[in-house]
C-alpha positions as a Markdown table, in Angstrom:
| # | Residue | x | y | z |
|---|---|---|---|---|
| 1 | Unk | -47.6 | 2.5 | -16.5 |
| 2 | Unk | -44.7 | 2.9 | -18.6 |
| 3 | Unk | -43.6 | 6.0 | -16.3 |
| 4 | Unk | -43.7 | 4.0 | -13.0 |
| 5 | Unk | -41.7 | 1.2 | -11.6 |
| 6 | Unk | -42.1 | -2.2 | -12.7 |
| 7 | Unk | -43.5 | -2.9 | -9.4 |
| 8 | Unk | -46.2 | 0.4 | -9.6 |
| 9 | Unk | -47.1 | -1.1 | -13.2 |
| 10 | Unk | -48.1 | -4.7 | -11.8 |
| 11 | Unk | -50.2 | -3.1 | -8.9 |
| 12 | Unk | -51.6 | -0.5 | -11.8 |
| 13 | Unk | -52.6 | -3.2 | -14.2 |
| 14 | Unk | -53.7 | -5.8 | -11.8 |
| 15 | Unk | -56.1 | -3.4 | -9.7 |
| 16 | Unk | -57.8 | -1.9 | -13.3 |
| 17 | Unk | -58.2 | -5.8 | -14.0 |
| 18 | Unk | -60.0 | -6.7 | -10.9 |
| 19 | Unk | -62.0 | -3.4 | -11.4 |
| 20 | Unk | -63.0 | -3.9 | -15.0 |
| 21 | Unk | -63.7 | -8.0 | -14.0 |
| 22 | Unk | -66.0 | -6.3 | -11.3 |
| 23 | Unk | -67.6 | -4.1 | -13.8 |
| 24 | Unk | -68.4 | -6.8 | -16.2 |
| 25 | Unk | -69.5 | -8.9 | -13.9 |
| 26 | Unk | -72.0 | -6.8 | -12.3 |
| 27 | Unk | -73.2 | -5.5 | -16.0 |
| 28 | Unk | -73.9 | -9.1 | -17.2 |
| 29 | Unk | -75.9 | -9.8 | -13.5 |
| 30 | Unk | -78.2 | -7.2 | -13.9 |
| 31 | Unk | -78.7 | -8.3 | -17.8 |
| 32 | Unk | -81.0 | -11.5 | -17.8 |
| 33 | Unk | -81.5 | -12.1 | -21.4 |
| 34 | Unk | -77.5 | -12.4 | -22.2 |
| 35 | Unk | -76.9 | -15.7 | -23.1 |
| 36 | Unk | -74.3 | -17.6 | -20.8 |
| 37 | Unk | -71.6 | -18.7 | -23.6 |
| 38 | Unk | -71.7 | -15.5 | -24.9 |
| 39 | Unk | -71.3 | -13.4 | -21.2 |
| 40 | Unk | -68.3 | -16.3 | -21.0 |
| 41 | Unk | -66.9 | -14.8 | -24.0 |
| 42 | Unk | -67.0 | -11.5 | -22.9 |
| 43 | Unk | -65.4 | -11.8 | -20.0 |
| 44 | Unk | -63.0 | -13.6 | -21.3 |
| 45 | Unk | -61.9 | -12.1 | -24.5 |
| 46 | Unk | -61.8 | -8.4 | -22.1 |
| 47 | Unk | -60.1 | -9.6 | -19.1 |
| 48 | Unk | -57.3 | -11.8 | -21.5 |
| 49 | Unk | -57.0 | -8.2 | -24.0 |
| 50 | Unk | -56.3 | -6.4 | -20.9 |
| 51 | Unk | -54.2 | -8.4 | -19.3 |
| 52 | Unk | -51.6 | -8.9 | -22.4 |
| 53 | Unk | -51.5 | -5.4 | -22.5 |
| 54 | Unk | -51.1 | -5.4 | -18.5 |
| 55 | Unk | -48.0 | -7.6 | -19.4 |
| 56 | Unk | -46.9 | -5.8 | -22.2 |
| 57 | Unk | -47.0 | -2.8 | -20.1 |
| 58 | Unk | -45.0 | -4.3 | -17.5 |
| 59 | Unk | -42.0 | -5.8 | -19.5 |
| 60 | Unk | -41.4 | -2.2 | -20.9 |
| 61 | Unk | -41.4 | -0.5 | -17.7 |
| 62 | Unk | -38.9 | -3.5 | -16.6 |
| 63 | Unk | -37.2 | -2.5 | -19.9 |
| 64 | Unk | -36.8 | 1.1 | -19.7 |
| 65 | Unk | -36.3 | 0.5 | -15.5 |
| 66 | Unk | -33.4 | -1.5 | -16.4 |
| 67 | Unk | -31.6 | 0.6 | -19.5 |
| 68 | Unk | -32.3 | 4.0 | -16.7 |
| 69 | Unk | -30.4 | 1.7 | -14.0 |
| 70 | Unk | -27.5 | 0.9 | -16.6 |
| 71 | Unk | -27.3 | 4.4 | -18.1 |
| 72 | Unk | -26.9 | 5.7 | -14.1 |
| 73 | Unk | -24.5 | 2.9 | -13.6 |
| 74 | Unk | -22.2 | 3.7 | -16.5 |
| 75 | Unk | -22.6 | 7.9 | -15.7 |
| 76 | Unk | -21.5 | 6.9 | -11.9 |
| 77 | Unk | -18.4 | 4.9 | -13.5 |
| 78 | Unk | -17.5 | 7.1 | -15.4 |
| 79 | Unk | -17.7 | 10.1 | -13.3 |
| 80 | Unk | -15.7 | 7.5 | -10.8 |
| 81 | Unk | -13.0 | 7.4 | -14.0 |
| 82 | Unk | -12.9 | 10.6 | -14.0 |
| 83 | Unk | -11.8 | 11.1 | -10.6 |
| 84 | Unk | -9.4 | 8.7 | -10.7 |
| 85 | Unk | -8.1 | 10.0 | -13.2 |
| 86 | Unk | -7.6 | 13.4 | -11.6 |
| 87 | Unk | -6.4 | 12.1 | -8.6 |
| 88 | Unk | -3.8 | 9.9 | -10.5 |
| 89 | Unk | -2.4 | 13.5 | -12.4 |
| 90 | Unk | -2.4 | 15.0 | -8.7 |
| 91 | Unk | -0.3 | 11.9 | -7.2 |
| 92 | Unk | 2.0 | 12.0 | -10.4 |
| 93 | Unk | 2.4 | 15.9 | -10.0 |
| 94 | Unk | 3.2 | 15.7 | -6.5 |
| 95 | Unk | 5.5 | 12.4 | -7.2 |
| 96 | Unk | 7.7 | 14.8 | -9.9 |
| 97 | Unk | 7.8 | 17.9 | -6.7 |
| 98 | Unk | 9.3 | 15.7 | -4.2 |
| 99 | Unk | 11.3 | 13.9 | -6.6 |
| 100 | Unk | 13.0 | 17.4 | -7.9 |
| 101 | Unk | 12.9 | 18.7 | -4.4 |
| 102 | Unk | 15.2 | 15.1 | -3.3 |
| 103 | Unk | 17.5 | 16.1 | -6.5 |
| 104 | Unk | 17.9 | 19.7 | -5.3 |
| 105 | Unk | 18.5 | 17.9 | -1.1 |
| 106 | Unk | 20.9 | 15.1 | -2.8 |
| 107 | Unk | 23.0 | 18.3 | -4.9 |
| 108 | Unk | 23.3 | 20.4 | -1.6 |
| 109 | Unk | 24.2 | 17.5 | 0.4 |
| 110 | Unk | 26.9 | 16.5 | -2.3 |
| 111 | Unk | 28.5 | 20.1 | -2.4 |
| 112 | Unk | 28.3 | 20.3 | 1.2 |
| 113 | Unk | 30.3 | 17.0 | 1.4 |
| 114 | Unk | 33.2 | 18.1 | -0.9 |
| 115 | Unk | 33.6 | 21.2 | 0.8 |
| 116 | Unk | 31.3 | 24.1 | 0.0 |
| 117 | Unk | 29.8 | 24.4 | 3.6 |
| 118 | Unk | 28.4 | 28.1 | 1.3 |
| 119 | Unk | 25.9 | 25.8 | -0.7 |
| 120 | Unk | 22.2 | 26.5 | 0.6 |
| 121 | Unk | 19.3 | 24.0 | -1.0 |
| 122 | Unk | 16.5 | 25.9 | -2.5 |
| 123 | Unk | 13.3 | 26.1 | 0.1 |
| 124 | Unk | 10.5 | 25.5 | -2.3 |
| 125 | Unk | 6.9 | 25.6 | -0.8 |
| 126 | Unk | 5.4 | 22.1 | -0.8 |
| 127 | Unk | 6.7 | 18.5 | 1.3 |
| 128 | Unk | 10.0 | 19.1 | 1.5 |
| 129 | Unk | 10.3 | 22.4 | 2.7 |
| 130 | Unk | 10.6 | 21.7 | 6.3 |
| 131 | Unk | 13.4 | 19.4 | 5.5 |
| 132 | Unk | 15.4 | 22.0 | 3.1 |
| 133 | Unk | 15.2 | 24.8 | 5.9 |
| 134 | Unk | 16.7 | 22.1 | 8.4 |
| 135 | Unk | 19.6 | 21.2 | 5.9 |
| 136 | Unk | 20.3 | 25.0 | 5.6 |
| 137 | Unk | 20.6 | 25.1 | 9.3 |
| 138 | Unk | 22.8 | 22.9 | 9.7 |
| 139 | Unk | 25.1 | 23.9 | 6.8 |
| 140 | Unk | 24.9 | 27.7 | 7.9 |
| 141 | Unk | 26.1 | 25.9 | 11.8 |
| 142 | Unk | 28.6 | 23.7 | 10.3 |
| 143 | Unk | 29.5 | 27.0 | 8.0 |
| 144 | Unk | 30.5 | 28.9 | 11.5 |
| 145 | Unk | 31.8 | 25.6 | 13.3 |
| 146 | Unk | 34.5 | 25.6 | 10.4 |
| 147 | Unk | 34.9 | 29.6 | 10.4 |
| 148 | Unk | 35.8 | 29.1 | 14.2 |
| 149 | Unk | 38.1 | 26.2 | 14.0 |
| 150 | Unk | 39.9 | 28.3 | 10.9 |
| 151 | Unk | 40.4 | 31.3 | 13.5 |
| 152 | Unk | 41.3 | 28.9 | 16.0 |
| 153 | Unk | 43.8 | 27.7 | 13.8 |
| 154 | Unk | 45.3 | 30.9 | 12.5 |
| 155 | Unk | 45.6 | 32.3 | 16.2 |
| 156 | Unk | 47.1 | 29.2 | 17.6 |
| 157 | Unk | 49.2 | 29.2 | 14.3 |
| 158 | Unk | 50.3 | 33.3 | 15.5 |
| 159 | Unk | 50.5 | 32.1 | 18.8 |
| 160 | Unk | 53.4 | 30.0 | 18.3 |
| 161 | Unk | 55.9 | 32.4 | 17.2 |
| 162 | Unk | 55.3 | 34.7 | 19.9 |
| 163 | Unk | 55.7 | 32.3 | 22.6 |
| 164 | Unk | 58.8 | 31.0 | 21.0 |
| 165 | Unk | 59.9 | 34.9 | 20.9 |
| 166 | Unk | 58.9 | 35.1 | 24.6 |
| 167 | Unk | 60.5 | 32.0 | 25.7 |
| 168 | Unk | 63.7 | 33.1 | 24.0 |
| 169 | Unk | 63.2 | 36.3 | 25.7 |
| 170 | Unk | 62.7 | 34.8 | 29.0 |
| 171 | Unk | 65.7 | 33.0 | 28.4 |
| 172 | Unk | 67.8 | 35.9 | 27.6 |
């Protein structure tokens, strides 16, 4: 019984009870010359031995039931630790990527605001990516707004003179 579940134990012990109580039983009926104190006795003395170790029997399948349910409970929590764990050291690696991708965004950003439309962030594979190649867009469009305005500004600056020399030549 020490193998089965508490519950399997009880049914165990208490159905070899009632089947040994039966046995006696019909042993001391068919013996007529037993005296009656004695067949009391018997009975007794068998049924009470074999129901303390019915008992006994149970409490250590309770017992050992118990300490297998504990042992499986702390292998679960700790196996539930364990993730945890691993799933903290993937949040904290992915934490340190987007916070060294921001630094590389913030540094591009910062360059590009002081002047240096040339400054490209680095596209590294992983959250931020899409975000980088959207910021070197728009830097590389900002890059040939300014290129354009600059020629704008040298031709109207060569523009001047010549329509000054062809208004003086109109004149003339």
């Amino acid at each position: 019984g020490l193998l089965f579940a508490p519950e399997v134990t009880l049914i165990v012990a208490a159905t070899t009870t009632t089947l040994t109580a039966f046995v006696i039983l019909l042993a001391l009926a068919q013996e007529k010359t037993l005296d009656k104190h004695v067949a009391y006795l018997l009975v007794v003395y068998t049924l009470g031995l074999e129901a303390l170790s019915s008992l006994i029997a149970w409490l250590l399948s309770q017992f050992i039931y118990e300490s297998a349910t504990q042992a499986q409970q702390g292998q679960a929590m700790q196996f539930a630790q364990a993730r945890l764990e691993a799933s903290q050291a993937q949040l904290d690696d992915m934490r340190d990527r987007i916070d060294q991708g921001i630094g590389a965004l913030q540094n591009t950003i910062m360059h590009a605001t002081a002047g240096d439309l040339n400054s490209r962030a680095p596209v590294a594979i992983g959250e931020l990516s899409p975000l980088a190649e959207t910021l070197n867009v728009l830097l590389q469009r900002m890059e040939a707004v300014t290129q354009a305005e600059q020629m704008q500004s040298r031709v109207q600056a060569a523009a001047l003179p010549l329509i000054d020399a062809l208004s003086r030549m109109n004149d003339a």
